[in-house]
Short mmCIF file of C-alpha atoms and ligand atoms in Angstrom, two decimals:
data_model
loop_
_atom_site.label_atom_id
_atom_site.label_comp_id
_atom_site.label_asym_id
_atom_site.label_seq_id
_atom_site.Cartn_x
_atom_site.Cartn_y
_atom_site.Cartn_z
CA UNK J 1 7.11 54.60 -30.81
CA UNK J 2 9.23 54.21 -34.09
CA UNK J 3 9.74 50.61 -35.34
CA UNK J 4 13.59 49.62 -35.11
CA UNK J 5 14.32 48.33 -38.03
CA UNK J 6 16.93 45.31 -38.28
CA UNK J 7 17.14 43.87 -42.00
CA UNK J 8 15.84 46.16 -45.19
CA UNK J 9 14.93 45.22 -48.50
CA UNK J 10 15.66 47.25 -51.56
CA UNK J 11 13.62 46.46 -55.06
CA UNK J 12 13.25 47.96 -58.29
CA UNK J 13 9.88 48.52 -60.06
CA UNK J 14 8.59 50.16 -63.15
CA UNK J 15 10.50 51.41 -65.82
CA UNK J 16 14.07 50.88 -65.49
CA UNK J 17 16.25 54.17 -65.61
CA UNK J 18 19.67 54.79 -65.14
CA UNK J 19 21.21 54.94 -61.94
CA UNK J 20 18.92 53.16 -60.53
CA UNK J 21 22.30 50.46 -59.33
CA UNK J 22 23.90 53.36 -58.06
CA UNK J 23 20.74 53.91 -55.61
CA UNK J 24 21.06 49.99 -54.91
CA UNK J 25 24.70 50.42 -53.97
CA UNK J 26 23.72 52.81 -52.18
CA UNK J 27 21.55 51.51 -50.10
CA UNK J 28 23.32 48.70 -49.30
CA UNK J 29 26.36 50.37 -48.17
CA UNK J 30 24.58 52.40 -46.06
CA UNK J 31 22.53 49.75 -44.26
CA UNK J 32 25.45 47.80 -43.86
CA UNK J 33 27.54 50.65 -42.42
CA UNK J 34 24.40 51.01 -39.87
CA UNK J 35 24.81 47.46 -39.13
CA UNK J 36 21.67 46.39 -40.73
CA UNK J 37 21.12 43.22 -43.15
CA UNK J 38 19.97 43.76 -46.79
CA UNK J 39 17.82 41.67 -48.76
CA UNK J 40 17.87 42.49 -53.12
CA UNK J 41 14.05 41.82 -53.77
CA UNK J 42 14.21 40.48 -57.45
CA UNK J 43 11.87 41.76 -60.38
CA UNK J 44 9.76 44.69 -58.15
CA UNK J 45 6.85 43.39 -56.77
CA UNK J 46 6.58 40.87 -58.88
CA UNK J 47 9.71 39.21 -57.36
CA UNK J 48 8.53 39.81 -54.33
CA UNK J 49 5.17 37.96 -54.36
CA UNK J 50 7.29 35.04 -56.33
CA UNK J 51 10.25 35.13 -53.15
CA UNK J 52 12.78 35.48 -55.21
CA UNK J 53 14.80 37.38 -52.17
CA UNK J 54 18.73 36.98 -52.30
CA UNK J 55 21.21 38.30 -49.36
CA UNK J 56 22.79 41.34 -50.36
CA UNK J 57 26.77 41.74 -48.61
CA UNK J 58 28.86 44.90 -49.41
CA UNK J 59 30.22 43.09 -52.57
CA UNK J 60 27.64 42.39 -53.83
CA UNK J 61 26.75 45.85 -55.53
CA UNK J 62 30.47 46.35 -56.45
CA UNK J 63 31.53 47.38 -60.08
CA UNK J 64 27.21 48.36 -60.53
CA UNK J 65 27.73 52.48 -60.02
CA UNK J 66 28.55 52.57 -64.02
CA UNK J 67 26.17 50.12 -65.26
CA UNK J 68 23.19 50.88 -66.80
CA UNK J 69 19.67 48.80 -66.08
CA UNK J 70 19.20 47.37 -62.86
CA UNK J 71 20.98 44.45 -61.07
CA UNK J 72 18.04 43.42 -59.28
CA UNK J 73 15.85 43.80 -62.43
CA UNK J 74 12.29 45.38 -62.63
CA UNK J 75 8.61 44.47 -63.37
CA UNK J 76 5.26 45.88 -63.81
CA UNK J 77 3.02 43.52 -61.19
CA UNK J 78 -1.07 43.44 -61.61
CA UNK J 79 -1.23 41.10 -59.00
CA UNK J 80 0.37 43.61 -56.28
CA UNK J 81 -2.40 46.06 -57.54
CA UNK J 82 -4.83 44.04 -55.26
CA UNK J 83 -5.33 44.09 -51.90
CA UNK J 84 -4.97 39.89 -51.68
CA UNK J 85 -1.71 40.74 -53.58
CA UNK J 86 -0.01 43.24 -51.17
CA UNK J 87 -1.25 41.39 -47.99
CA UNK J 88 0.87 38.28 -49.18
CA UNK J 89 3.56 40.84 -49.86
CA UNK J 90 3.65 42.03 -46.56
CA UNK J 91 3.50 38.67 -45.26
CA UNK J 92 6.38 37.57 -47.45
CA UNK J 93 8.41 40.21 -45.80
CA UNK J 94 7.94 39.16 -42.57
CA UNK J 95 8.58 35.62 -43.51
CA UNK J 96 11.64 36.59 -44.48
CA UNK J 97 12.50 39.34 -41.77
CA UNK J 98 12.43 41.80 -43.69
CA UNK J 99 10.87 45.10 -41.42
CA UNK J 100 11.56 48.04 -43.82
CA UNK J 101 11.95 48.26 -47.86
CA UNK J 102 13.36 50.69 -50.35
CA UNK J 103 11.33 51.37 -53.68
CA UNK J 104 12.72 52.86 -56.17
CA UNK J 105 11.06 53.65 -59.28
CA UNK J 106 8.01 56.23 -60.26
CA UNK J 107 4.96 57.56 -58.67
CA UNK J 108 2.90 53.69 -60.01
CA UNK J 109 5.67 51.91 -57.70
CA UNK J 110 5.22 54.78 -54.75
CA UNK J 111 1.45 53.66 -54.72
CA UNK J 112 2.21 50.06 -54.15
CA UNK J 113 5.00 51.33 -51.50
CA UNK J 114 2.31 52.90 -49.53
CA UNK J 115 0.16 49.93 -49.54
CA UNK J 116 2.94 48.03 -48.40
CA UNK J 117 3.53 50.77 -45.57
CA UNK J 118 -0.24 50.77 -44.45
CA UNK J 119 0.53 46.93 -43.33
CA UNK J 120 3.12 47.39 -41.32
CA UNK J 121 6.24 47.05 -43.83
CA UNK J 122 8.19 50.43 -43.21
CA UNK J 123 8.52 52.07 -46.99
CA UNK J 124 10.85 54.48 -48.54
CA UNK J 125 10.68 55.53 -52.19
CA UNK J 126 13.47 56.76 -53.89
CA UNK J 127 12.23 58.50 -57.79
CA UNK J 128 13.80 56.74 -59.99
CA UNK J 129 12.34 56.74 -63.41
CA UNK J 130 13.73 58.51 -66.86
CA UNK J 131 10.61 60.83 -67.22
CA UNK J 132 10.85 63.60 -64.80
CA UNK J 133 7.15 63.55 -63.67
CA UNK J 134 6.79 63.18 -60.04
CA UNK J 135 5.11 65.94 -58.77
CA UNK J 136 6.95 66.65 -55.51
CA UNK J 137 11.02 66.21 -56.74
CA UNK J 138 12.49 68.34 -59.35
CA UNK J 139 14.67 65.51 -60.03
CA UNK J 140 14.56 61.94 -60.87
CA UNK J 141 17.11 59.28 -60.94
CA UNK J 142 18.01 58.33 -65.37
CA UNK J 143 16.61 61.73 -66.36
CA UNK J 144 19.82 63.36 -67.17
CA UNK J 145 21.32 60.05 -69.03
CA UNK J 146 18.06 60.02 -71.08
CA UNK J 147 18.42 63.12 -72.36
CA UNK J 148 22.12 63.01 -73.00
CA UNK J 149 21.46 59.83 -74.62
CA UNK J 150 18.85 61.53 -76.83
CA UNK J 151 20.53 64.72 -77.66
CA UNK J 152 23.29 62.83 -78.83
CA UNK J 153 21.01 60.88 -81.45
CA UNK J 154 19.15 63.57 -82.05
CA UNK J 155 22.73 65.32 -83.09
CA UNK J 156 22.85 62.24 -85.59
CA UNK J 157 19.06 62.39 -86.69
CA UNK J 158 19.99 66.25 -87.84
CA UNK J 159 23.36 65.35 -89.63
CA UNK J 160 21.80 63.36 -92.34
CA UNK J 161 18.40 65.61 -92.06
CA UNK J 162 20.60 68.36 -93.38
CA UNK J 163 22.74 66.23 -95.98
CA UNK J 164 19.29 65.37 -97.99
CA UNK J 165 17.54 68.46 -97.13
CA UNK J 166 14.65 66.49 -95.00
CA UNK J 167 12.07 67.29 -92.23
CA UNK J 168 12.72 65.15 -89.45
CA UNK J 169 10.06 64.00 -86.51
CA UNK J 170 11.63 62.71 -83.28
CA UNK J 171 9.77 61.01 -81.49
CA UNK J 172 11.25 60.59 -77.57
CA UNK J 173 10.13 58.69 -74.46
CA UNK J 174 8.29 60.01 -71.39
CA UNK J 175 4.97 58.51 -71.05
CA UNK J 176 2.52 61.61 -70.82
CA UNK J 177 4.74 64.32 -69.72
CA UNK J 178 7.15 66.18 -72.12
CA UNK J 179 10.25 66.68 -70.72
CA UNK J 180 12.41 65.04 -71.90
CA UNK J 181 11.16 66.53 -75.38
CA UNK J 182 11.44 69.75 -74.09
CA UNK J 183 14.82 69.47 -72.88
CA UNK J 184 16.27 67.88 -75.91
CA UNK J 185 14.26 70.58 -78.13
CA UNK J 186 16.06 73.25 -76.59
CA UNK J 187 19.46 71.14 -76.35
CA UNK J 188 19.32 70.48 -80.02
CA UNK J 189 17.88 73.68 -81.21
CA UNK J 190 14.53 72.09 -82.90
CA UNK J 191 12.68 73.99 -84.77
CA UNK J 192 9.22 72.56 -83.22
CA UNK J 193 8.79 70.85 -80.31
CA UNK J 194 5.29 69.43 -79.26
CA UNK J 195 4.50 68.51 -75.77
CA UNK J 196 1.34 66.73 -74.47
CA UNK J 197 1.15 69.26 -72.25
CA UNK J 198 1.03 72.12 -74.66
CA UNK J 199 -0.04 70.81 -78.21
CA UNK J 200 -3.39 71.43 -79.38
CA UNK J 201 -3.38 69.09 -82.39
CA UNK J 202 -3.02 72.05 -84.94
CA UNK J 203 -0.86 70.26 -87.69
CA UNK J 204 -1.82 73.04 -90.35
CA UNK J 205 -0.06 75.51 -87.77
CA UNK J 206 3.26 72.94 -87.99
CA UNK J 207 2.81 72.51 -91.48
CA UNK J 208 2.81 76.28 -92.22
CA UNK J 209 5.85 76.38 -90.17
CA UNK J 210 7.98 73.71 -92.32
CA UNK J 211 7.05 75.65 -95.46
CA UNK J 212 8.12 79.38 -93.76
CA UNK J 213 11.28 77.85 -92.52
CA UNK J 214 12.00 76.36 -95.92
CA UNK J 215 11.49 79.64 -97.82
CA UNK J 216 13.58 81.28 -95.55
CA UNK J 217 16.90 79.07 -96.48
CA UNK J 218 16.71 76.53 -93.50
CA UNK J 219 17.89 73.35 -94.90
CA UNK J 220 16.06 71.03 -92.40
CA UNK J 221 13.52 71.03 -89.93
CA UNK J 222 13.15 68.72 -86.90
CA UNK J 223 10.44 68.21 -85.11
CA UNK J 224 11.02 66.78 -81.90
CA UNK J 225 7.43 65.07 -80.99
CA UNK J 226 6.85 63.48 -77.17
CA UNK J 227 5.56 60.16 -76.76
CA UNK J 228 2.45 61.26 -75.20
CA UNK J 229 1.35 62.79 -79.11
CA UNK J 230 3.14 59.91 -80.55
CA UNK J 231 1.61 58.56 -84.10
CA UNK J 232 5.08 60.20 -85.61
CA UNK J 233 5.01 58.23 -88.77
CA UNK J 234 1.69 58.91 -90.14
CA UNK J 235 2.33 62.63 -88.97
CA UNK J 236 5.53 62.57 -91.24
CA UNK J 237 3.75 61.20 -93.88
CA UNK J 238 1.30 63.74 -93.05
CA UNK J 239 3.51 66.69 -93.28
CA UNK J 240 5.29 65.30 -96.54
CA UNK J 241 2.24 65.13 -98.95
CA UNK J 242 1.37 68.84 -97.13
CA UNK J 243 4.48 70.32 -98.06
CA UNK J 244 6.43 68.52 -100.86
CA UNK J 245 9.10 68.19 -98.55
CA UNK J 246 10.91 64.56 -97.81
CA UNK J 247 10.03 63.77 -93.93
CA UNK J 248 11.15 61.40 -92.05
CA UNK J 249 9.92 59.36 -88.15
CA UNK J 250 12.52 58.32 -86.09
CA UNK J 251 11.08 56.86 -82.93
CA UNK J 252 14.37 56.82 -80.27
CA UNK J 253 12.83 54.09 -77.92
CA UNK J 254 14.46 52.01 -75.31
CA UNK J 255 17.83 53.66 -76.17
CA UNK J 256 16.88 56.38 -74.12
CA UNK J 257 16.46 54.17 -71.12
CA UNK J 258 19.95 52.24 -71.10
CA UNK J 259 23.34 52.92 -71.48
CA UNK J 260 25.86 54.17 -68.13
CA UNK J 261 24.50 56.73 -65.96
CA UNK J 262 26.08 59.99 -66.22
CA UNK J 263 27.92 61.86 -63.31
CA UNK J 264 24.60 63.26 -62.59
CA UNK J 265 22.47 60.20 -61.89
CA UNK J 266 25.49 58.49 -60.10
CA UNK J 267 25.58 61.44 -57.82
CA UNK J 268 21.69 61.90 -57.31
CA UNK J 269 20.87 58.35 -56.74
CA UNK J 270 23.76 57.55 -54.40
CA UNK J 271 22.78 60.42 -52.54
CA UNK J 272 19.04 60.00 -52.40
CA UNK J 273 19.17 56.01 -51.59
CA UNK J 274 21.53 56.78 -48.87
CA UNK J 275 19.33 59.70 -47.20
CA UNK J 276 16.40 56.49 -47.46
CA UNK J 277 18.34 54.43 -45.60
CA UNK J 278 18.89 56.81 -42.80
CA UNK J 279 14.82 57.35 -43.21
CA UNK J 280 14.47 54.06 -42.77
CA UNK J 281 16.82 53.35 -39.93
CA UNK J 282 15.10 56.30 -38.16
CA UNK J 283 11.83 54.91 -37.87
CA UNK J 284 10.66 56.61 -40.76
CA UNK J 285 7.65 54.86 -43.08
CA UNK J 286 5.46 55.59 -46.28
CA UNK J 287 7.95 58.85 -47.23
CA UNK J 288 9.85 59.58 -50.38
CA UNK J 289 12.88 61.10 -50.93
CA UNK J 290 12.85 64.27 -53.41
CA UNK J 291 14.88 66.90 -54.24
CA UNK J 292 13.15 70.36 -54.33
CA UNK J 293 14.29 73.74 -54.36
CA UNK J 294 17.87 72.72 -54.28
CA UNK J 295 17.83 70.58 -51.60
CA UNK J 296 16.93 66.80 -50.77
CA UNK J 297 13.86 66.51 -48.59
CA UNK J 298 11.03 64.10 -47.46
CA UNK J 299 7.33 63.86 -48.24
CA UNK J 300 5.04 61.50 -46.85
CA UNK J 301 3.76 58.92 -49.84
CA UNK J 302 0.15 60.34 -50.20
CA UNK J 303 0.65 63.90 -50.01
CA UNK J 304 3.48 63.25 -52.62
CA UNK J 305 0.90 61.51 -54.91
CA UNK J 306 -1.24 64.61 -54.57
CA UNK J 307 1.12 67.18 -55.86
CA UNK J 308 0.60 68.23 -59.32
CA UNK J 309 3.71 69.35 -61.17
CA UNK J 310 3.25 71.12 -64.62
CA UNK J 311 5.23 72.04 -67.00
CA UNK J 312 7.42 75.47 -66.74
CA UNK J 313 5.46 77.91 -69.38
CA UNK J 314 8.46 80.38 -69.14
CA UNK J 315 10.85 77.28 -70.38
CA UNK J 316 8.32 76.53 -73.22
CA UNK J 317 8.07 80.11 -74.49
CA UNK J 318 12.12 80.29 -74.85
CA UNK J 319 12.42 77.22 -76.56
CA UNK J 320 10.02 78.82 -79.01
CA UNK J 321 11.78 82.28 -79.45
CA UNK J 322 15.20 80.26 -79.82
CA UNK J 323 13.81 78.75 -83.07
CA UNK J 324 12.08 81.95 -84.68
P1 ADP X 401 6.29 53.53 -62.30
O1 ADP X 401 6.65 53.12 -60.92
O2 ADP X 401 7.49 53.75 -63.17
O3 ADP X 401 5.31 54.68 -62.32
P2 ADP X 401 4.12 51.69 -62.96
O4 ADP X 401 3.07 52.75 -62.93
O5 ADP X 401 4.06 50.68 -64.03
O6 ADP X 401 5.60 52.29 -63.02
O7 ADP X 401 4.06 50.94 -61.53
C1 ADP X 401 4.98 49.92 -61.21
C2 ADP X 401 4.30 48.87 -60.38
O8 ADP X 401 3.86 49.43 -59.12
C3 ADP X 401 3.02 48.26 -60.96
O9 ADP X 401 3.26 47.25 -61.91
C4 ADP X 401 2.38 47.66 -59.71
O10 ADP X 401 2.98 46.45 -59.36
C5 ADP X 401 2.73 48.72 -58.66
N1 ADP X 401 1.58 49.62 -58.50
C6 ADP X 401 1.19 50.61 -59.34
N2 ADP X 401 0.05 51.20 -58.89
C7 ADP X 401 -0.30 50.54 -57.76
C8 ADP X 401 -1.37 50.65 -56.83
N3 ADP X 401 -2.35 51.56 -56.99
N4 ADP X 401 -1.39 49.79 -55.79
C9 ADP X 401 -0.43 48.88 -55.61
N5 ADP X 401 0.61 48.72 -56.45
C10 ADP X 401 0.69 49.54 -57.50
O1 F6P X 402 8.49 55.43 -67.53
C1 F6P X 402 9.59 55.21 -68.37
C2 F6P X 402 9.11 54.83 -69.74
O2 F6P X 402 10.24 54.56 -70.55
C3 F6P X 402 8.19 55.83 -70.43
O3 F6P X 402 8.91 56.91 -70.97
C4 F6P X 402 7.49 54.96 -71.42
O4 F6P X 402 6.21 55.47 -71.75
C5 F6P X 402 7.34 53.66 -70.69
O5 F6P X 402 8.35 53.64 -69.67
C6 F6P X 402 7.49 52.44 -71.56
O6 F6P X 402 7.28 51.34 -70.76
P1 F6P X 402 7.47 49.82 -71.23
O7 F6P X 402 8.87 49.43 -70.83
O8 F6P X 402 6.46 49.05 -70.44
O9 F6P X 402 7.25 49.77 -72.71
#
């Protein structure tokens, strides 16, 4: 028979990413409309073997659906990596009544949420993370501000690439997956983009490029490089004694993971911590909430960790053609 489930706890672990405070407002509003009591679980996991568990009230998450970061802060936790940890989690919940939590953050914090599940704590996950790359949702909470963010500094990067007639690497954020540089390489019209999942380390290939594009009148050439490749400064210098022409790192950082959501993140988030509320006040355990094909859905924990997503080849080979 499905738990009932009286009080919930919502925390917020990994990598911060906006919108994640729109899914807490969401979540609290929607437990409270249920009749349910919230708990905010500071710091992730790590809050949560620490106690550091406040009430959460309606007002509590007001003026937060614009702000960027998250109110209840975040933390990567070793100690919840062990089993000794997450049993004192669990038993931390139920010191504090606390029958069924909301995760939100990446696939790392879904593994933790299952652990949490498999003792009894009912566990939601909501994706929340700025790199796209859980395999079962085609969307994650901060992506869309992360690339806006990007583009627009990007936009910058290229002004003053142009002015002194530079090559520019980019260097942008998301951990081994290249989305985000694959979005903002088509967004900004790079003229090489390399992705972890693609690049196969041929820098003569990327040097003969920068010289073609030069002797064909293009006054700059940006390079938009994914974290996962990284080492963007020695590759500029690199590329600069190669060619004879000026280059240029610029590594975007934790810019990319701050700043107000966009309309897009306010919208997804509020919608998907709502739907785990309703999961949660349902009986439901160890499930995320995704969005695939268009819709928002369920999986259970484990079979989402299981999915493989890759990157879209079709995508790839445009953004390639755009440049030529
Ligand atoms: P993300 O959730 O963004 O992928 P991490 O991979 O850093 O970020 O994971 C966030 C936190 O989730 C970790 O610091 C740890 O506390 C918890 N976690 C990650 N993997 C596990 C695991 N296998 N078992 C239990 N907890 C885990
Ligand atoms: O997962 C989000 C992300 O910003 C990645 O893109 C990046 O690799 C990582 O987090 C950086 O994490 P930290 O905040 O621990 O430096």
């Amino acid at each position: 028979m499905a738990k009932t489930v009286k009080t919930i706890g919502v925390l917020t672990s990994g990598g911060d990413a906006p919108g994640m405070n729109a899914a807490i407002r969401a979540v609290v509003r929607t437990a409270i409309n249920r009749g349910l009591k919230v708990k905010g679980i500071m710091r992730g996991y790590a809050g949560l073997l620490q106690e550091e568990i406040i009430d959460m009230h309606t007002k509590s998450v007001s003026e937060i659906i614009n702000r960027g970061g998250t109110i209840l802060y975040t933390a990567r936790c070793m100690e919840f990596m062990t089993p000794e940890g997450q049993r004192k989690g669990a038993e931390i919940c139920r010191k504090h009544g606390i029958d069924g939590i909301v995760v939100i953050g990446g696939d790392g914090s879904y593994r933790g949420a299952g652990k949490l599940s498999a003792l009894g704590i009912n566990t939601i996950g909501v994706p929340g993370t700025i790199d796209l790359d859980i395999a079962c949702t085609d969307y994650t909470i901060g992506f869309d501000t992360a690339v806006n963010t990007a583009m627009e500094a990007i936009d910058k990067v290229r002004d003053t690439s142009t002015s002194h007639e530079r090559c520019s690497i980019i260097e942008v954020m998301g951990r081994h997956a290249g989305y985000i540089a694959l979005w903002c390489g088509i967004a900004n019209g790079a003229e090489d983009i390399l992705l972890p999942e693609k690049y196969d380390g041929n820098e003569q290939a990327l040097i003969n490029h920068i010289i073609e594009s030069r002797k064909i009148g293009k006054r700059h050439h940006i390079v938009i490089n994914a974290e996962g490749i990284g080492h963007s400064t020695s590759m500029a210098r690199r590329i600069e004694a190669a060619t004879g022409i000026e280059t240029r790192a610029t590594i975007l950082g934790y810019m990319q993971r701050g700043g107000g959501p966009t309309c897009k993140d306010r919208v997804y988030a509020s919608i998907m911590g709502a739907k785990a509320v309703e999961l949660l006040a349902n009986g439901a355990s160890n499930r995320v909430i995704a969005y695939k094909n268009g819709d928002y859905t369920d999986f259970d924990i484990q079979e989402a960790l299981a999915m493989q997503k890759s990157l879209p080849e079709d995508q790839y080979q445009i953004s390639k053609l755009l440049t030529r």
